[in-house]
Coordinates of C-alpha atoms in Angstrom, one line a residue:
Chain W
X26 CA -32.4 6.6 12.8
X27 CA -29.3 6.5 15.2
X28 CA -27.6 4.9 12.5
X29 CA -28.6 7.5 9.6
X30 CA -26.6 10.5 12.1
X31 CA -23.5 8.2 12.9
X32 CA -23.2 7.2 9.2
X33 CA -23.4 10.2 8.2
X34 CA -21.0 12.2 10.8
X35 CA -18.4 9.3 10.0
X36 CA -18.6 9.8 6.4
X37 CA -18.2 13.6 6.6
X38 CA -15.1 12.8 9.1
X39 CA -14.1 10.7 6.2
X40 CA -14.4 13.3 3.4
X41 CA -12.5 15.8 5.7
X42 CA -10.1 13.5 6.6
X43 CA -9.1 13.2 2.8
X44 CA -9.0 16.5 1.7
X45 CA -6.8 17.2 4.7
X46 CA -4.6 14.5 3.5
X47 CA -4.9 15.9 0.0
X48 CA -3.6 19.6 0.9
X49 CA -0.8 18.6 3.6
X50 CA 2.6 18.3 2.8
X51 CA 4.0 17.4 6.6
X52 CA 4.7 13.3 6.0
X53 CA 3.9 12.6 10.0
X54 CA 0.8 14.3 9.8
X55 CA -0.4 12.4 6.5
X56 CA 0.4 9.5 8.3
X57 CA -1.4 10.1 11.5
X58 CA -4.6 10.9 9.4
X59 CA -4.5 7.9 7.4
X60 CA -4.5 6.2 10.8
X61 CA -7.6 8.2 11.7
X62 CA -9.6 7.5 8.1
X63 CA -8.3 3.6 9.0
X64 CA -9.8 4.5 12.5
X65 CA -12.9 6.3 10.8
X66 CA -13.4 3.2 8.6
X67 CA -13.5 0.7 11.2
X68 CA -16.1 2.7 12.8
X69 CA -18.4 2.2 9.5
X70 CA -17.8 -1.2 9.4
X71 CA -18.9 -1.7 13.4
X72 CA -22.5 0.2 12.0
X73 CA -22.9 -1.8 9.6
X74 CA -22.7 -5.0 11.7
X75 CA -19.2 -6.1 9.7
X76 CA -17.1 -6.4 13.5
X77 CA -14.8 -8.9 12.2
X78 CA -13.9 -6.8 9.1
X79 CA -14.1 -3.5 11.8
X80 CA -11.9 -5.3 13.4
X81 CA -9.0 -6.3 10.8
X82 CA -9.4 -2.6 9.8
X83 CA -8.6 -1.0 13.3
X84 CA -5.7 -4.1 14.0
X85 CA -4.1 -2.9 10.5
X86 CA -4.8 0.0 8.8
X87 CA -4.7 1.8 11.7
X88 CA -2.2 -0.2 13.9
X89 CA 0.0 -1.5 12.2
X90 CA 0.6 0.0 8.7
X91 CA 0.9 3.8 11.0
X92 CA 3.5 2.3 13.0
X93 CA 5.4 0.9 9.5
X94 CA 4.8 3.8 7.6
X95 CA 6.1 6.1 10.4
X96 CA 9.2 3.8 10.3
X97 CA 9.4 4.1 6.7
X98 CA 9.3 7.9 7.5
X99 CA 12.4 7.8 9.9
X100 CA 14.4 6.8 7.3
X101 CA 13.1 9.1 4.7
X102 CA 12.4 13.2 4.8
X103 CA 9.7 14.0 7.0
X104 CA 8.4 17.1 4.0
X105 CA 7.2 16.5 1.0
X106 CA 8.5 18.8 -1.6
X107 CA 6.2 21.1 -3.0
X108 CA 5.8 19.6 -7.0
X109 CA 4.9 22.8 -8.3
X110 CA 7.6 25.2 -7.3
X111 CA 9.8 23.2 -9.7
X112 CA 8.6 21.6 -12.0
X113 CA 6.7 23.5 -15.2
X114 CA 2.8 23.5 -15.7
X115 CA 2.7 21.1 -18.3
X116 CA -1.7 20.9 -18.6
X117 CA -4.4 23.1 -17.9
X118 CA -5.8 23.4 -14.6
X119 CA -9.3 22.3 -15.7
X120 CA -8.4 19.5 -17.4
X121 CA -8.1 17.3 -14.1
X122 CA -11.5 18.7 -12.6
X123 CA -13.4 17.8 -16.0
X124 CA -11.5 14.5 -15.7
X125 CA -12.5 13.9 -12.2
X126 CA -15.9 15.2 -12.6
X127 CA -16.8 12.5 -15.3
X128 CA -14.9 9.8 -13.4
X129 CA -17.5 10.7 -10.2
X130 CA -20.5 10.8 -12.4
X131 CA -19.5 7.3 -14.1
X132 CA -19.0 6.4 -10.6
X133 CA -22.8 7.6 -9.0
X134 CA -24.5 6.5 -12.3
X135 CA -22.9 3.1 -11.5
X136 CA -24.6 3.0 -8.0
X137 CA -28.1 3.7 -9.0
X138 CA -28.0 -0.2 -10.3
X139 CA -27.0 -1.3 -6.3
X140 CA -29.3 -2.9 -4.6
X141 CA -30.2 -1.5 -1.3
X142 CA -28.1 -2.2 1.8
X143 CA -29.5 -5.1 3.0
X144 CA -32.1 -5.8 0.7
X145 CA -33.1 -9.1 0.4
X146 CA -32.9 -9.3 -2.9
X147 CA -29.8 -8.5 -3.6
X148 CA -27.4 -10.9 -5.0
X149 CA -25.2 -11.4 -2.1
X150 CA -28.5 -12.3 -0.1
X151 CA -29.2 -14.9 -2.3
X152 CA -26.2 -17.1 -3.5
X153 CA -24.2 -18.9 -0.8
X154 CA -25.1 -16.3 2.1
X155 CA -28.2 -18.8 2.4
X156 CA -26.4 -21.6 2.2
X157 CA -24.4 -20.6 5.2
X158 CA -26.7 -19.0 7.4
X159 CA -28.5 -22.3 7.1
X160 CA -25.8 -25.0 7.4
X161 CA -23.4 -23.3 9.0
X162 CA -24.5 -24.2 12.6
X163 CA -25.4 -27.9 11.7
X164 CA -21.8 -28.4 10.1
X165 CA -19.4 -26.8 12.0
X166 CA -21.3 -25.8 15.5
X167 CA -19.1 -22.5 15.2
X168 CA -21.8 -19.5 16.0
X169 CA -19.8 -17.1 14.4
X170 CA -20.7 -17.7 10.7
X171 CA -17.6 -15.5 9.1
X172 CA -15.1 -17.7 11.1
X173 CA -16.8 -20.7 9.9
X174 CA -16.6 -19.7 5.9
X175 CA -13.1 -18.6 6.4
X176 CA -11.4 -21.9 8.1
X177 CA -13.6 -24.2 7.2
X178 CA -15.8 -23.4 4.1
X179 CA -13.2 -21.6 2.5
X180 CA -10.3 -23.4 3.9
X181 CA -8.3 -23.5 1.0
X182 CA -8.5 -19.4 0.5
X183 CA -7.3 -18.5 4.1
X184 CA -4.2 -21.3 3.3
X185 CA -3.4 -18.6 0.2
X186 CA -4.1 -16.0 2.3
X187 CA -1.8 -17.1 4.9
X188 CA 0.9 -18.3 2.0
X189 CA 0.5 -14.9 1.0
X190 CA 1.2 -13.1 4.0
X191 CA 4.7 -15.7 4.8
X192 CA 5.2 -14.7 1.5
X193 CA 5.3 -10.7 2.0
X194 CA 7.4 -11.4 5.2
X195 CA 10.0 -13.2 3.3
X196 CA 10.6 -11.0 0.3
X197 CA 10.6 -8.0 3.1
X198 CA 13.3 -10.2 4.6
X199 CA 15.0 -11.1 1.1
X200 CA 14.8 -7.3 0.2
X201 CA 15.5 -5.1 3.7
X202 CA 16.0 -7.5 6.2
X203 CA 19.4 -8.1 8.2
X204 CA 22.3 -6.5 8.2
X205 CA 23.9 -5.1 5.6
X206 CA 27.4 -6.4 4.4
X207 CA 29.5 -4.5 3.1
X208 CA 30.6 -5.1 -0.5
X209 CA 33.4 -7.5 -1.2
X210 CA 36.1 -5.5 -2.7
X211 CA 37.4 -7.5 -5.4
X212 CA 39.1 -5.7 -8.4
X213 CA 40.9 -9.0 -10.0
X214 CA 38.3 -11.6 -11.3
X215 CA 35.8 -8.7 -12.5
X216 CA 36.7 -9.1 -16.0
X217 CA 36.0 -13.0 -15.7
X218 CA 32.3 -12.4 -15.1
X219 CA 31.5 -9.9 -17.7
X220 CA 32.4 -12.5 -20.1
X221 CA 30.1 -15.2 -18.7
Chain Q
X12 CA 19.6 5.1 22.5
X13 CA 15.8 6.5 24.2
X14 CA 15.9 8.8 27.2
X15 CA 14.3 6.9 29.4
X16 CA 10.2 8.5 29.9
X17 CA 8.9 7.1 33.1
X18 CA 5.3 7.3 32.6
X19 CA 6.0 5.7 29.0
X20 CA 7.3 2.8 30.6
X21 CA 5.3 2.0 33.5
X22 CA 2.2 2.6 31.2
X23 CA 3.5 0.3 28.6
X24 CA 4.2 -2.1 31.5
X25 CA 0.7 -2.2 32.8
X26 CA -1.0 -2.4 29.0
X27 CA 1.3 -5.0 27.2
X28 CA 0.2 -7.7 29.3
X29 CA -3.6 -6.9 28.8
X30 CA -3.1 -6.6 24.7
X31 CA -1.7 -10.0 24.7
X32 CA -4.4 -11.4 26.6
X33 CA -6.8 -9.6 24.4
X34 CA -5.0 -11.6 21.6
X35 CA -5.4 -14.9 22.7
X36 CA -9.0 -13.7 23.6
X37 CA -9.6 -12.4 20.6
X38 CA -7.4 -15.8 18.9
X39 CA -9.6 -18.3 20.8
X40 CA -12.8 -16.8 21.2
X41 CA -12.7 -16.3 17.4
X42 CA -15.1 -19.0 17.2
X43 CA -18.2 -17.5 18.8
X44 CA -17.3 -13.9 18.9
X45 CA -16.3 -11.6 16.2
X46 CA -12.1 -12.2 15.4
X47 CA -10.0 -14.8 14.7
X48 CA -6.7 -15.9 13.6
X49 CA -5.7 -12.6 11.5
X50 CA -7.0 -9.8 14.3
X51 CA -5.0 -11.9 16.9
X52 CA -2.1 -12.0 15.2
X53 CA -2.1 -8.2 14.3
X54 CA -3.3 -7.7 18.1
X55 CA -0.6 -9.8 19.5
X56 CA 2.0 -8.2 17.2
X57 CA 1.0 -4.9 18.3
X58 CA 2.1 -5.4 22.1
X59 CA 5.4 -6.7 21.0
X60 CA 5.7 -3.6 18.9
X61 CA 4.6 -0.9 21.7
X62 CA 7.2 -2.8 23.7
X63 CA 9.7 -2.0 21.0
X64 CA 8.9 1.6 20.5
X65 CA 8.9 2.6 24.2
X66 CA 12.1 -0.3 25.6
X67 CA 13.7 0.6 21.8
X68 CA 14.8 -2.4 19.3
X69 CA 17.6 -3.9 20.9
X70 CA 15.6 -4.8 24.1
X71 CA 12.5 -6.4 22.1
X72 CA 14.9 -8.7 19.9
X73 CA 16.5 -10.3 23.2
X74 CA 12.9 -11.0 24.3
X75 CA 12.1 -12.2 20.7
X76 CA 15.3 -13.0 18.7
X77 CA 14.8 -12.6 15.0
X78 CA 15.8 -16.2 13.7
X79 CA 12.4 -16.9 16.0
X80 CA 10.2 -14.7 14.2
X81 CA 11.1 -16.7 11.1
X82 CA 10.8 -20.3 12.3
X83 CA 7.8 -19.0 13.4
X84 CA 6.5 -17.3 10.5
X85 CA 6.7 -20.5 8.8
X86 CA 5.5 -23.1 11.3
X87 CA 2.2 -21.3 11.1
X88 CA 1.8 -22.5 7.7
X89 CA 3.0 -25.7 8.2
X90 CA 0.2 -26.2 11.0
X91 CA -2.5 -25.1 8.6
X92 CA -1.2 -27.1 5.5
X93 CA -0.6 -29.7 8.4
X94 CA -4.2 -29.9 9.1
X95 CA -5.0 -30.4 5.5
X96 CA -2.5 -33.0 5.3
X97 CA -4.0 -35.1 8.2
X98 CA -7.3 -35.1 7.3
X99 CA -5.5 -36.4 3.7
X100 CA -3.9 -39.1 5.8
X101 CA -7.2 -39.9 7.5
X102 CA -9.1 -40.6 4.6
X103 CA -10.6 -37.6 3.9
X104 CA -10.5 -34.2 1.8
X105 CA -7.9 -32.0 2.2
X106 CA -8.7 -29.3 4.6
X107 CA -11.5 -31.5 5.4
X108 CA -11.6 -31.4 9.3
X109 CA -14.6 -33.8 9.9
X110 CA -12.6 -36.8 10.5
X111 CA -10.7 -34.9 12.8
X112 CA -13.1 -35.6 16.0
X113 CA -15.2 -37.9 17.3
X114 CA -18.0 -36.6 15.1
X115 CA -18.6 -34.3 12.7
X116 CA -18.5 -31.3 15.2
X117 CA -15.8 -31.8 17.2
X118 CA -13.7 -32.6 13.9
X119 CA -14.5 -29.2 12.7
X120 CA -14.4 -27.1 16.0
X121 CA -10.7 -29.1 16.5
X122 CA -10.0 -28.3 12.7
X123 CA -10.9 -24.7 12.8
X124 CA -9.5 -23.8 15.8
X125 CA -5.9 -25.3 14.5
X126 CA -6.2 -23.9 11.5
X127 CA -7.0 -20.5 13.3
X128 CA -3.7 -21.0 15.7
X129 CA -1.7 -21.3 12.6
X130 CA -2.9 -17.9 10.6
X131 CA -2.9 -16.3 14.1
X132 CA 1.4 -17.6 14.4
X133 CA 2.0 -16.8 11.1
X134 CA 0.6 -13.4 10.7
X135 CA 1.6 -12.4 14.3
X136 CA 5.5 -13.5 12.9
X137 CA 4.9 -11.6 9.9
X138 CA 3.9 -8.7 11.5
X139 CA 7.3 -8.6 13.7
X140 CA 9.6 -9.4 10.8
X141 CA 8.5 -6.5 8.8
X142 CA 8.5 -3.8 11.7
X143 CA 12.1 -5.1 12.5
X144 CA 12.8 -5.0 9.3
X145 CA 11.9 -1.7 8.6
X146 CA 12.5 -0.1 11.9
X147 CA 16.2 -2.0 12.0
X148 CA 17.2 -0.4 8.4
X149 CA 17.9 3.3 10.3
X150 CA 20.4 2.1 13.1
X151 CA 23.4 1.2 11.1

């Protein structure tokens, strides 16, 4: 029952959250409430008994990626311009609530087939999940089952996963990292390497 | 560069020290508790950042100079591929941390929790490089 009224205050947090992102145009205050749907998120994730993913979320999406964005924002302008005191009305204004109104109805008519949060029946209940909740503890001895499918189950994904991330850190690097040099002025030899 | 803010900085004094013990908490308790090698990472990232924000940029890269961040970055990954490459050399699977131990539980609790050391180096690296990166691109 508890868990019915904090769903379901979190979720309407959520939905206001968005729309206030949808109708702001100050950049630091987008920025702060996608902290707070991060924030909002990890909450959900806590009720339904996901900590580890609560977790990541709160660590990143609300951490982390505020803190990068709002450095993003230094360098950029803090406003977002207004798009519609320049440029023309090119469509009708129905046209993207008819759009968006099929899109949501595709969208609730493809939950109805969803099996029930936490069913036992469902799919995900009935694959691996067994085979871990069984054998996890007699393999590994790690009690926490999601650490022991990630590192040891599913050792070879976290290795991409952690490629992936070295990755992301090294084409920031490649692409923004430093400092800048300035460009050689060279005004002799530039002929020379058109040709090649 | 900041005007120094008092209560920023003795606050900042008093909290960095508990996030990074949170971290490793949260890095070696990852086992039997909800986290792991990601969350600490972020976590442990996260107090080198608010020491940035509030000492400014030039103070956190004496503590960590950046030419760290990347050895660092990269020697998490070679600890995890590491691990798959021992258990190679001991005969087994890669990634395959039973041979590790004495038996097959203390292979895989020794496995996991190198394995777990490594994500948590690498990501905490990763995490560093870009918020230098992006918060060192305004200051020339």
């Amino acid at each position: 029952m508890i868990d019915i009224v904090i769903n379901i205050t979190l979720l309407a947090f959520l939905a206001i959250t968005s729309v206030a992102i949808v109708r702001m145009t100050n950049l630091f205050a987008i920025v702060m409430l996608f902290g707070i749907f991060s924030l909002l998120s990890a909450g959900l994730f806590v009720v339904m008994d996901a900590p580890d993913v609560a977790f990541t979320e709160a660590a990143v999406g609300a951490g982390i990626s505020t803190v990068l964005m709002l450095a993003t924002l230094a360098l950029v302008k803090r406003r977002q311009k207004p798009y519609y005191d320049e440029a023309p009305r090119t469509h009708r204004t129905w046209l993207p609530l008819v759009v968006v109104a099929i899109t949501g109805s595709a969208l609730i008519y493809g939950t109805w087939d969803i099996p029930g949060f936490g069913a036992p029946g469902a799919p995900a209940q009935t694959h691996v999940a067994r085979y871990y909740i069984e054998n996890a503890m007699p393999d590994t001895g790690v009690p926490n089952i999601v650490t022991a499918v990630l590192a040891s189950y599913r050792g070879f994904d976290t290795l991409g996963e952690v490629t992936v991330i070295f990755t992301a850190a090294v084409a920031v690097l490649l692409l923004i990292g430093g400092k800048r040099p300035k460009p050689p002025v060279k005004t002799k030899d530039k002929g020379k390497h058109d040709e090649a | 560069m900041m005007r120094p803010n008092l209560i920023l900085h003795v606050v900042a004094k008093f909290i960095i020290p508990l996030i990074i013990l949170f971290a490793l908490y949260v890095q070696f308790h990852g086992d039997f508790g909800p986290g792991g090698g990601f969350q600490a990472g972020v976590i442990f990232s996260a107090a080198f950042i608010l020491y940035a924000l509030v000492f400014g940029l030039d103070t956190a890269e004496k503590i960590i100079p950046p030419h760290w961040l990347r050895i660092l970055a990269a020697l998490g990954v070679v600890i995890y591929a590491g691990v798959g490459m021992e258990s190679l050399l001991l005969g087994g699977n890669y990634l395959d941390y039973t041979l590790l131990g004495s038996n097959q539980i203390a292979g895989q609790h020794l496995g996991i929790l190198l394995v777990e050391l490594g994500v948590g180096i690498t990501v905490a690296a990763a995490m560093l490089i870009l918020f230098f990166a992006f918060a060192g691109r305004g200051r020339d």
